[in-house]
Amino acid sequence: MKKRVILFLALLFMIFSVYAFSQTKPITFDDFIRIKRVSDPQISPSGELIAFVITEMDKARNTSNSDIWVIPAAGGQAWRLTSNPKADFNPRWAPDGKKIAFISTRGGTPQVWMIDPKGGEAYQLTSISSGASGVIWSPAGKHLAFTSSVYPDCPDDECNKEREKKKEESPVKAQVFEGLLFRHWNSWTEGKRSHLFVVSSEGGKAVDITPGDFDTPPISLGSSQDYVFSPDGKNICFVRNIDPEFKLSLGTNNDLFLTSPQGGEIIQLTKNKANDNSPRYSPDGRFIAYRAMSRPGFEADKYNLIVYDQKNQEMTNLTEKADLSVNEMLWSVDSSSVYITYEEKGHISLAQISLKTKKMERTLEGHYISSLCLSPDGRKMFFLKQAVNRPADIYSLDLKTKKMEQLTAVNSELLSKLEMNPAEEFWFDGAAGEKVQGFLVKPPFFDPSKKYPLVMLIHGGPQNAWSDNFHYRWNAQMFASPGYVVAMVNFHGSTGFGQLFTDSISGDWGGKPFEDIMLGLDYLLSRYDFIDKSRLAAAGASYGGYMIDWIEGHTDRFKCLVSHSGVFDLRSMYGATDELWFPEWDFRGTPWSNKESYEKWSPSSYVENFKTPCLVIHGQNDFRVPVTQGFQFFTSLQRKGVPSRMLYFPDEDHFVQKPQNAELWWKTVLDWLDKYLK
């Protein structure tokens, strides 16, 4: 009888398992676009609540909307604090915890709004014509600071408002440039500068405390927050770039400055010729921690953690001997140490560094975390955690016991219906005999006895890396969904493997990285029998698009290729891109001072070898890799008689952001892959 019961229970378990398995399915675009995006967790002053943002995409309306939510820090049911059809984001708690300031577009332009965290109607605090962003509180709660893009020669808001009105009403839209950096990323500067403003928490006129022809925060190479009140409220430390070379699109020299919340004298705190940013006051007010690079002109240099002692006027490098680059940082509540995050082999690790001994103690590793906040008692760290098969949610970490707890499960119902495999790490011998890492994602309902096509994804940057995270543009699950094995190689130049490894791509764009990708492919084909050697494809964007263009002229191993926002001709790229410090560093000069480098590493120099079918994608408003790069590549493919298509977006930039455009992007890319791999 006992055996019969056991057999019966086993049979029930098998039936249930098969039933449960059958209820999941591969992810589709409609599933993908329904995933809610969690961001910006902020702990309340009491440590009892966490405010955060959920962004939802609306395919039908071709837009997105963000709202503010609140959840108990101890765990429990979250509730929606705002529900306006316009965007509400950037929640920041008042020091007494009785209000939350946030940015909202509900009134038209983005402005600072206030709301009681217990609920109720929000009210508008600012009405500056140029809009507001990035709001923070003063320690006493009497003031708030925010940024706004203004004309630097305008003395007041009325001047800015009138100038904008005249510009909109004028039938002439021409501009006259007198220097470089007249456009950046996806917008024209039009003579405006981002300035830092301070306003009373009761409302009233906002005061511009960083006047002049400079940007605060800096227009490029800044951090998540580049301005902060001192604990006593007497000063604001902020970041700007006053280097004349910046206006030539050459300067990476951001520095820290001090001023008062009332404005007035501005004092330069750092004079390092390379990039300084992310100032953070210690709770006792004595120290300012910040991130600093050491090599001028190099945007991917190592970030060190520097601490400035205001009492002794001394600066100490706490990570000088550590081969890591600092991402985020937070002070301990007793001002004795600093918590930092840093990239490490495809993950983001957390560590604590003692101010006195400089000793670094690992706190958490092997995960992908971001957006740190520390409980007021210093016992728990809160952050976002994600993985290749899991979008971000809020977690807590007990810093003593190292116990981690998931607080939100925003997409649990949707995820329970999707079959998504985790990322599997692999290592192989790459260029110069050095170990190179990669990630493999298997298709849904994977069967090791079957043969699957492989899609090699190539990351951008190039000083960047594939990580175990849920990427919303180059999503590994979406590529795996049709039945493809997805591989991602962190070739030479990738971050998180030591600074020398990152440096190795400069002056060698098509060298070691290409060799790594080919050696990685060799390793995968020899290691995994389920990969069909005759059905291989590769796809990438930005530098990844460059590598696709390079592959087109250097190998025919792939059945098809996909190049998004790829660099095709380095010389013409130099003359049209926005940030010149990037090509001048990586190609050791200009096209006229180092002609050989630009010609050697340009895919345009190898058009005679083009033969692999290729899909080309580009956006009109891409100022980093201008759209003509895509046109030139497509024209070359067509003239060579190579099967090719071009997907052109007149309303997108380096990224594809609008939901319906994203749907077309995915359909076009996956149809192209299907055509040659299935």
XYZ file of C-alpha atoms in Angstrom:
678
model
C 0.000 0.000 0.000
C 2.829 2.383 0.915
C 4.565 1.735 -2.436
C 1.319 2.432 -4.301
C 0.926 5.770 -2.519
C 4.501 6.731 -3.353
C 4.019 5.749 -7.012
C 0.731 7.651 -7.149
C 2.323 10.791 -5.684
C 5.236 10.484 -8.098
C 2.799 10.208 -11.010
C 0.918 13.267 -9.784
C 4.194 15.175 -9.537
C 5.130 14.215 -13.103
C 1.719 15.264 -14.422
C 1.923 18.557 -12.542
C 5.466 19.173 -13.807
C 4.464 18.554 -17.419
C 1.394 20.777 -16.983
C 3.417 23.551 -15.389
C 6.062 23.252 -18.093
C 3.447 23.523 -20.813
C 2.148 26.780 -19.357
C 5.369 28.662 -20.080
C 6.314 30.015 -23.477
C 9.153 31.839 -25.235
C 9.156 35.590 -24.748
C 7.584 37.667 -27.519
C 7.803 41.382 -28.167
C 4.378 41.922 -26.597
C 5.651 40.218 -23.444
C 8.880 42.167 -23.578
C 7.175 45.542 -23.876
C 4.858 44.704 -20.949
C 7.763 44.261 -18.528
C 7.647 46.986 -15.886
C 10.952 48.722 -15.262
C 11.908 49.392 -11.639
C 14.360 52.201 -10.876
C 15.640 54.809 -8.393
C 14.953 53.307 -4.926
C 15.163 55.936 -2.144
C 15.086 55.105 1.582
C 13.051 57.366 3.892
C 14.807 59.258 6.741
C 13.161 56.926 9.267
C 14.359 53.871 7.355
C 10.826 52.463 7.261
C 9.844 53.093 3.634
C 11.375 53.017 0.169
C 10.098 55.202 -2.665
C 10.876 53.989 -6.178
C 9.823 54.398 -9.796
C 8.011 51.977 -12.105
C 8.055 52.764 -15.823
C 5.559 51.089 -18.124
C 5.721 51.074 -21.915
C 2.511 51.697 -23.876
C 2.762 50.215 -27.355
C -0.635 51.481 -28.489
C 0.210 55.084 -27.594
C 3.854 54.635 -28.637
C 5.148 56.123 -25.406
C 5.989 55.310 -21.800
C 4.885 56.514 -18.391
C 6.565 56.537 -14.993
C 4.926 56.618 -11.569
C 6.211 56.677 -8.004
C 5.561 53.734 -5.701
C 6.317 53.095 -2.028
C 7.104 49.840 -0.207
C 7.989 49.049 3.422
C 11.734 48.600 3.818
C 11.049 45.464 5.858
C 9.092 43.986 2.971
C 5.386 43.869 2.261
C 2.850 45.222 -0.161
C 3.887 48.168 -2.344
C 1.446 50.934 -3.198
C 1.267 53.458 -6.001
C 1.819 57.007 -4.777
C 1.233 58.819 -8.093
C -1.002 57.786 -10.982
C -0.933 60.683 -13.388
C -0.887 59.838 -17.128
C 2.182 62.080 -17.415
C 5.623 61.080 -16.110
C 6.400 61.240 -12.364
C 9.960 60.324 -11.377
C 13.078 61.281 -9.334
C 11.455 60.922 -5.853
C 13.457 62.486 -3.007
C 12.410 62.406 0.664
C 12.315 65.578 2.743
C 14.729 65.325 5.712
C 11.762 65.024 8.115
C 10.108 62.385 5.922
C 6.847 64.320 5.663
C 7.089 65.127 1.944
C 8.499 63.678 -1.235
C 9.761 66.043 -3.908
C 9.718 64.678 -7.445
C 9.878 65.725 -11.071
C 6.688 65.581 -13.108
C 5.650 66.529 -16.620
C 1.965 66.644 -15.682
C 1.896 70.419 -16.110
C 3.558 70.355 -19.541
C 7.215 71.097 -18.854
C 9.075 69.063 -16.205
C 8.831 70.797 -12.824
C 9.404 70.065 -9.136
C 6.266 68.768 -7.420
C 5.521 67.786 -3.815
C 3.398 65.030 -2.321
C 2.661 63.582 1.112
C 4.083 60.016 1.222
C 0.866 58.903 2.909
C -1.044 59.948 -0.207
C -3.181 62.827 -1.339
C -2.941 65.456 -4.041
C 0.455 66.556 -5.313
C 1.157 70.251 -5.791
C 3.573 72.093 -8.076
C 6.511 73.885 -6.452
C 8.448 75.354 -9.412
C 7.285 77.009 -12.623
C 10.579 77.865 -14.322
C 10.030 78.204 -18.075
C 13.084 76.098 -18.949
C 11.923 73.138 -16.830
C 13.503 71.345 -13.895
C 15.309 68.045 -13.369
C 17.346 66.180 -10.744
C 15.815 67.600 -7.571
C 17.569 67.156 -4.176
C 16.878 68.484 -0.636
C 19.050 70.595 1.633
C 19.814 68.848 4.985
C 17.520 71.174 6.960
C 14.719 70.807 4.429
C 14.453 74.543 3.779
C 15.696 74.452 0.191
C 15.825 72.250 -2.864
C 18.318 72.220 -5.717
C 17.606 71.245 -9.305
C 19.058 71.807 -12.766
C 17.664 73.579 -15.809
C 19.007 74.361 -19.292
C 19.132 78.125 -19.813
C 20.779 80.750 -21.985
C 23.864 81.714 -19.926
C 23.629 85.389 -20.848
C 20.018 85.676 -19.676
C 19.760 87.378 -16.263
C 16.370 85.894 -15.352
C 13.621 83.475 -16.340
C 11.677 86.096 -18.259
C 14.649 86.531 -20.596
C 14.832 82.762 -21.219
C 11.083 82.567 -21.775
C 11.080 85.447 -24.256
C 14.043 84.081 -26.194
C 12.410 80.662 -26.523
C 9.189 82.273 -27.695
C 10.976 84.267 -30.402
C 12.832 81.163 -31.554
C 9.622 79.160 -31.846
C 7.809 81.941 -33.698
C 10.626 82.719 -36.130
C 10.283 81.150 -39.598
C 14.082 81.076 -39.829
C 15.531 78.047 -38.049
C 19.163 78.508 -39.102
C 21.953 78.473 -36.539
C 25.405 80.047 -36.597
C 28.253 78.109 -34.952
C 31.415 79.727 -33.652
C 32.927 76.630 -32.068
C 32.614 72.896 -31.658
C 30.317 70.801 -29.509
C 27.348 72.507 -31.154
C 25.400 69.275 -30.748
C 25.693 66.359 -28.338
C 24.348 62.793 -28.327
C 20.900 63.552 -29.816
C 20.266 67.268 -29.370
C 21.602 70.639 -30.498
C 23.046 72.806 -27.733
C 21.583 76.000 -29.258
C 23.705 78.131 -26.953
C 22.139 76.768 -23.760
C 23.887 75.564 -20.615
C 22.676 73.391 -17.763
C 22.773 75.403 -14.524
C 22.110 74.538 -10.892
C 19.228 76.366 -9.202
C 18.150 76.584 -5.566
C 14.565 77.288 -4.498
C 12.827 77.530 -1.122
C 10.887 74.412 -0.132
C 7.922 76.759 0.282
C 8.195 77.860 -3.351
C 9.123 81.176 -4.899
C 11.813 82.347 -7.285
C 14.644 79.940 -8.042
C 18.211 81.300 -7.898
C 20.838 80.335 -10.468
C 23.911 79.546 -8.337
C 26.209 78.396 -11.194
C 26.014 81.231 -13.728
C 28.339 81.430 -16.705
C 29.010 79.697 -20.008
C 29.521 76.255 -18.408
C 27.364 73.194 -17.767
C 26.419 71.921 -14.306
C 26.240 68.965 -14.250
C 28.758 68.489 -17.091
C 27.408 67.637 -20.503
C 29.501 64.460 -20.646
C 31.436 62.044 -18.412
C 29.468 62.944 -15.322
C 27.918 60.640 -12.720
C 24.382 59.877 -11.576
C 24.479 62.966 -9.334
C 27.067 65.721 -9.641
C 25.870 68.217 -7.001
C 25.248 67.819 -3.273
C 24.585 69.937 -0.175
C 27.085 69.815 2.686
C 25.617 68.306 5.906
C 25.535 71.737 7.578
C 23.780 73.193 4.522
C 26.337 75.982 4.094
C 27.863 74.755 0.826
C 27.036 72.940 -2.358
C 29.698 70.875 -4.093
C 29.109 70.533 -7.814
C 30.851 69.407 -11.012
C 31.542 71.393 -14.171
C 34.112 71.569 -16.971
C 35.873 74.915 -17.492
C 38.699 73.545 -19.639
C 38.922 75.525 -22.928
C 39.562 72.253 -24.747
C 36.058 71.081 -23.859
C 34.604 73.592 -26.299
C 36.756 71.967 -28.956
C 35.094 68.619 -28.133
C 38.442 67.534 -26.695
C 38.232 68.135 -22.944
C 37.416 65.431 -20.400
C 38.537 67.636 -17.517
C 35.541 67.781 -15.174
C 36.324 69.251 -11.747
C 34.675 69.778 -8.362
C 33.656 73.273 -7.252
C 32.126 74.824 -4.126
C 29.590 77.586 -3.704
C 26.857 78.558 -1.252
C 23.127 77.794 -1.639
C 22.620 81.535 -2.073
C 25.145 81.713 -4.913
C 28.101 84.051 -5.069
C 31.764 83.067 -5.005
C 32.668 79.802 -6.763
C 35.806 78.008 -5.553
C 37.529 75.320 -7.614
C 38.226 72.337 -5.367
C 40.057 69.947 -7.712
C 42.578 70.783 -10.430
C 43.244 67.297 -11.761
C 43.610 67.482 -15.572
C 41.504 64.337 -15.988
C 37.880 63.619 -15.058
C 36.579 64.197 -11.487
C 32.926 63.707 -10.568
C 30.358 62.273 -8.133
C 31.044 64.319 -4.939
C 29.713 62.821 -1.691
C 30.017 64.490 1.729
C 30.703 62.288 4.748
C 27.856 62.431 7.317
C 30.098 64.327 9.754
C 30.859 66.903 7.034
C 34.633 66.624 7.282
C 35.317 64.693 4.067
C 34.269 64.807 0.427
C 34.625 61.567 -1.481
C 34.652 61.612 -5.272
C 35.716 59.617 -8.314
C 38.787 60.623 -10.304
C 40.545 59.483 -13.454
C 44.241 60.149 -14.027
C 44.723 60.372 -17.820
C 43.398 63.499 -19.589
C 41.475 62.813 -22.776
C 40.689 59.168 -21.961
C 37.018 58.636 -21.185
C 37.427 54.955 -20.180
C 40.252 55.419 -17.660
C 40.109 53.816 -14.231
C 37.971 55.658 -11.658
C 39.768 55.912 -8.319
C 38.045 56.744 -5.043
C 39.532 59.978 -3.689
C 38.720 61.423 -0.263
C 39.346 65.104 0.425
C 39.895 66.039 4.077
C 38.516 69.573 4.396
C 40.155 70.018 7.801
C 43.690 69.193 6.679
C 43.116 70.032 3.006
C 44.581 66.690 1.966
C 43.457 64.270 -0.726
C 43.859 60.501 -0.314
C 43.478 57.860 -3.017
C 41.779 54.862 -1.389
C 41.885 52.581 -4.458
C 45.292 53.415 -5.903
C 46.520 49.816 -5.578
C 43.242 48.136 -6.487
C 42.774 47.166 -10.128
C 39.134 48.187 -10.252
C 37.115 51.168 -11.420
C 34.633 52.685 -8.969
C 30.989 52.970 -10.042
C 28.725 54.064 -7.191
C 29.731 55.002 -3.657
C 28.085 55.657 -0.285
C 29.482 56.739 3.068
C 28.968 54.601 6.158
C 26.807 56.336 8.769
C 29.805 56.866 11.085
C 31.972 58.424 8.303
C 34.685 55.790 8.829
C 34.376 53.987 5.508
C 32.949 54.166 1.993
C 30.891 51.520 0.201
C 31.616 51.185 -3.511
C 30.370 49.138 -6.431
C 32.574 48.119 -9.351
C 32.418 45.970 -12.455
C 33.956 42.547 -12.042
C 33.872 39.845 -14.727
C 30.374 40.543 -15.992
C 28.924 41.353 -12.577
C 28.738 44.336 -10.217
C 30.382 43.768 -6.829
C 29.960 45.651 -3.551
C 32.846 46.406 -1.173
C 33.605 48.543 1.880
C 36.840 50.557 2.137
C 38.194 51.801 5.465
C 39.173 55.458 5.491
C 41.906 54.845 8.074
C 43.548 51.656 6.778
C 42.502 51.735 3.080
C 41.625 48.071 3.513
C 38.908 46.859 1.162
C 36.451 44.213 2.330
C 34.180 42.498 -0.194
C 30.557 42.658 0.839
C 28.740 41.080 -2.103
C 29.885 39.553 -5.394
C 28.543 37.479 -8.273
C 25.450 39.617 -8.843
C 24.480 42.636 -10.933
C 23.419 45.436 -8.574
C 22.906 49.203 -8.849
C 21.211 52.233 -7.236
C 22.537 51.783 -3.699
C 20.918 53.295 -0.620
C 21.842 52.676 3.019
C 19.450 52.439 5.949
C 19.797 55.299 8.478
C 21.121 52.871 11.101
C 23.733 51.544 8.675
C 22.625 47.945 9.032
C 21.074 47.296 5.640
C 21.924 48.146 2.063
C 19.147 48.419 -0.507
C 19.674 48.152 -4.252
C 18.331 46.964 -7.576
C 19.358 43.467 -8.639
C 18.815 41.879 -12.030
C 19.998 39.027 -14.245
C 19.823 37.999 -17.908
C 16.522 36.226 -17.212
C 15.204 38.573 -14.513
C 14.388 42.316 -14.796
C 15.440 44.549 -11.899
C 13.741 44.383 -8.506
C 14.558 45.929 -5.139
C 16.553 43.830 -2.670
C 17.915 44.370 0.826
C 21.203 43.073 2.212
C 21.885 42.682 5.921
C 25.475 43.937 6.113
C 26.249 41.808 9.173
C 24.701 38.466 8.252
C 25.005 38.983 4.457
C 21.420 37.750 4.127
C 19.735 39.079 0.981
C 15.980 39.523 0.670
C 13.864 40.380 -2.356
C 11.421 43.197 -1.584
C 9.609 43.677 -4.882
C 8.429 41.198 -7.497
C 6.906 43.652 -9.921
C 6.800 41.312 -12.928
C 6.257 37.993 -11.139
C 2.979 37.085 -12.853
C 4.319 37.772 -16.334
C 7.670 36.098 -15.688
C 5.975 32.951 -14.392
C 4.586 32.407 -17.880
C 7.863 32.878 -19.740
C 10.570 30.317 -20.409
C 13.898 32.136 -20.040
C 17.225 30.492 -19.316
C 19.988 31.998 -17.151
C 23.343 33.150 -18.495
C 26.095 30.525 -18.393
C 29.650 31.780 -18.007
C 32.489 30.374 -20.109
C 36.208 31.166 -20.457
C 38.643 30.492 -23.280
C 42.151 31.377 -24.420
C 41.870 34.620 -26.373
C 44.290 36.947 -28.129
C 47.846 37.048 -26.741
C 47.052 33.862 -24.837
C 44.991 35.765 -22.261
C 41.830 34.360 -20.718
C 38.637 35.873 -22.123
C 35.149 35.538 -20.644
C 31.813 35.068 -22.332
C 28.182 34.313 -21.547
C 25.945 31.735 -23.222
C 22.139 31.844 -23.165
C 20.288 28.760 -24.351
C 16.959 28.968 -26.171
C 13.693 28.226 -24.340
C 12.810 24.532 -23.903
C 16.402 23.665 -24.715
C 17.048 20.062 -25.813
C 20.761 19.094 -25.794
C 20.133 16.398 -28.381
C 19.077 18.983 -30.984
C 21.134 21.314 -33.169
C 20.617 25.056 -32.789
C 21.790 28.085 -34.789
C 24.060 30.494 -32.902
C 23.834 34.285 -32.766
C 26.979 36.069 -31.586
C 26.145 39.421 -29.975
C 28.911 42.054 -29.895
C 28.773 44.819 -27.299
C 29.353 48.523 -27.874
C 31.560 50.966 -26.069
C 33.991 49.558 -26.955
C 35.117 50.007 -23.340
C 32.033 48.266 -22.022
C 31.028 44.684 -21.221
C 28.300 42.102 -21.441
C 26.945 41.427 -17.967
C 24.403 39.210 -16.278
C 21.704 41.848 -16.601
C 18.358 42.269 -18.342
C 19.287 44.561 -21.228
C 16.309 46.508 -22.612
C 17.821 47.104 -26.048
C 20.044 44.113 -26.806
C 18.069 41.601 -24.826
C 19.560 38.102 -24.921
C 16.199 36.436 -24.227
C 14.584 38.092 -27.238
C 17.420 36.842 -29.454
C 17.186 33.335 -27.946
C 13.393 33.188 -28.135
C 13.084 31.967 -31.787
C 15.320 28.992 -30.979
C 18.833 30.426 -31.103
C 21.811 29.905 -28.836
C 23.101 33.368 -27.916
C 26.792 34.000 -27.204
C 28.327 37.200 -25.826
C 32.118 37.580 -25.618
C 33.852 40.150 -23.396
C 36.754 40.698 -25.776
C 39.916 42.741 -25.134
C 38.824 46.290 -24.316
C 35.930 45.170 -22.120
C 35.575 46.624 -18.629
C 35.641 44.692 -15.367
C 38.783 42.683 -16.138
C 41.462 45.164 -15.062
C 42.518 48.450 -16.603
C 45.242 46.972 -18.823
C 42.639 44.718 -20.437
C 40.418 47.762 -21.059
C 43.320 49.822 -22.420
C 44.282 47.116 -24.903
C 41.616 48.076 -27.446
C 42.902 51.635 -27.938
C 44.738 51.769 -31.267
C 43.674 48.173 -31.989
C 39.942 48.254 -32.771
C 39.980 45.480 -35.354
C 42.867 43.514 -33.845
C 42.610 41.629 -30.549
C 38.821 42.093 -30.206
C 38.214 40.465 -33.612
C 40.650 37.690 -32.732
C 38.840 37.115 -29.417
C 35.477 36.829 -31.149
C 36.832 34.306 -33.647
C 38.618 32.298 -30.942
C 35.484 32.429 -28.799
C 33.489 31.079 -31.721
C 36.039 28.283 -32.200
C 35.757 27.396 -28.517
C 31.956 27.279 -28.575
C 31.835 25.109 -31.683
C 34.333 22.660 -30.214
C 32.766 22.621 -26.747
C 29.023 22.446 -27.460
C 27.687 19.766 -29.820
C 24.234 21.356 -29.877
C 25.487 24.366 -31.905
C 25.031 23.951 -35.656
C 28.340 24.977 -37.225
C 26.642 25.747 -40.541
C 24.159 28.254 -39.106
C 25.981 31.167 -37.471
C 25.112 34.875 -37.306
C 26.519 37.960 -35.597
C 24.913 41.238 -34.535
C 26.052 44.374 -32.730
C 25.496 48.091 -32.179
C 27.786 51.129 -31.934
C 31.270 49.620 -31.580
C 29.456 46.299 -31.962
C 28.154 47.657 -35.269
C 31.704 48.652 -36.166
C 32.827 45.083 -35.519
C 30.042 43.765 -37.745
C 31.255 46.096 -40.511
C 34.803 44.865 -39.826
C 33.699 41.213 -39.893
C 32.056 41.876 -43.267
C 35.474 42.566 -44.750
C 37.504 39.983 -42.823
C 35.651 36.653 -42.623
C 32.787 34.744 -44.236
C 32.122 32.420 -41.277
C 28.663 33.866 -40.640
C 25.538 33.233 -42.705
C 24.284 36.779 -42.015
C 25.087 39.933 -40.057
C 23.228 42.785 -38.329
C 24.920 46.195 -37.937
C 23.165 48.844 -35.829
C 24.696 52.357 -35.610
C 28.016 50.965 -36.763
C 31.163 52.951 -37.522
C 32.068 52.342 -41.176
C 34.588 55.030 -42.146
C 36.682 56.487 -39.340
C 37.807 59.581 -41.233
C 34.306 60.824 -42.099
C 33.111 59.709 -38.666
C 35.716 61.997 -37.059
C 34.404 65.007 -38.961
C 30.811 64.507 -37.832
C 30.790 62.927 -34.361
C 30.176 65.035 -31.248
C 32.993 64.020 -28.858
C 36.398 64.268 -30.506
C 38.346 63.149 -27.423
C 37.125 59.629 -28.119
C 38.563 59.035 -31.620
C 41.669 61.117 -30.909
C 42.537 58.886 -27.957
C 41.656 55.541 -29.518
C 43.303 56.272 -32.888
C 46.283 58.174 -31.512
C 45.535 61.501 -33.147
C 43.511 63.041 -35.954
C 42.916 61.703 -39.484
C 45.639 64.056 -40.746
C 48.175 63.486 -37.961
C 47.757 59.687 -37.926
C 46.272 58.882 -41.319
C 47.538 55.293 -41.245
C 45.595 54.379 -38.106
C 42.297 55.745 -39.414
C 42.724 53.926 -42.724
C 43.948 50.661 -41.206
C 41.032 50.286 -38.805
C 38.260 51.562 -41.114
C 35.908 48.836 -42.413
C 35.570 51.055 -45.518
C 39.123 50.061 -46.449
C 38.069 46.455 -47.030
C 34.918 46.775 -49.149
C 36.405 44.538 -51.841
C 35.984 41.575 -49.439
C 32.296 42.134 -48.644
C 30.124 39.069 -49.289
C 28.006 38.208 -46.216
C 24.290 39.215 -46.270
C 23.872 42.142 -43.878
C 21.059 44.167 -42.305
C 22.021 47.808 -41.632
C 20.148 49.923 -39.044
C 20.597 53.596 -38.182
C 18.751 56.572 -36.674
C 18.717 60.106 -38.068
C 19.310 61.769 -34.699
C 22.399 59.731 -33.849
C 25.139 62.322 -33.320
C 27.628 59.908 -31.754
C 27.807 57.701 -34.866
C 26.141 59.891 -37.513
C 23.584 58.321 -39.831
C 25.826 58.752 -42.876
C 27.983 55.934 -41.505
C 25.055 53.581 -42.022
C 24.275 55.029 -45.447
C 27.878 54.569 -46.572
C 27.970 50.968 -45.368
C 24.653 50.097 -47.032
C 25.712 51.803 -50.273
C 28.933 49.772 -50.314
C 27.036 46.517 -49.737
C 24.625 47.327 -52.544
C 27.364 48.293 -54.983
C 29.158 45.039 -54.220
C 25.969 43.091 -54.889
C 25.804 41.736 -51.331
C 22.256 40.840 -50.170
C 21.401 43.651 -47.797
C 18.614 45.735 -46.298
C 18.585 49.017 -44.413
C 16.205 49.943 -41.607
C 16.229 53.720 -41.189
C 14.554 55.576 -38.306
C 14.015 59.309 -38.956
C 12.874 59.808 -35.323
C 15.450 57.809 -33.312
C 19.032 58.394 -32.185
C 21.819 55.983 -31.154
C 19.119 53.928 -29.430
C 15.616 52.917 -30.510
C 13.288 54.140 -27.763
C 9.709 54.350 -29.043
C 7.699 51.145 -28.471
C 6.367 50.795 -32.024
C 9.794 51.518 -33.478
C 11.249 48.910 -31.127
C 8.643 46.414 -32.303
C 9.643 47.062 -35.929
C 13.319 46.773 -34.946
C 12.839 43.360 -33.371
C 10.639 42.075 -36.174
C 13.094 43.222 -38.845
C 16.125 41.803 -37.031
C 14.541 38.445 -36.176
C 13.058 38.073 -39.690
C 16.539 38.691 -41.115
C 18.083 36.070 -38.845
C 15.286 33.601 -39.620
C 15.819 34.050 -43.330
C 19.400 32.806 -43.142
C 19.410 30.555 -40.060
C 16.177 28.588 -40.360
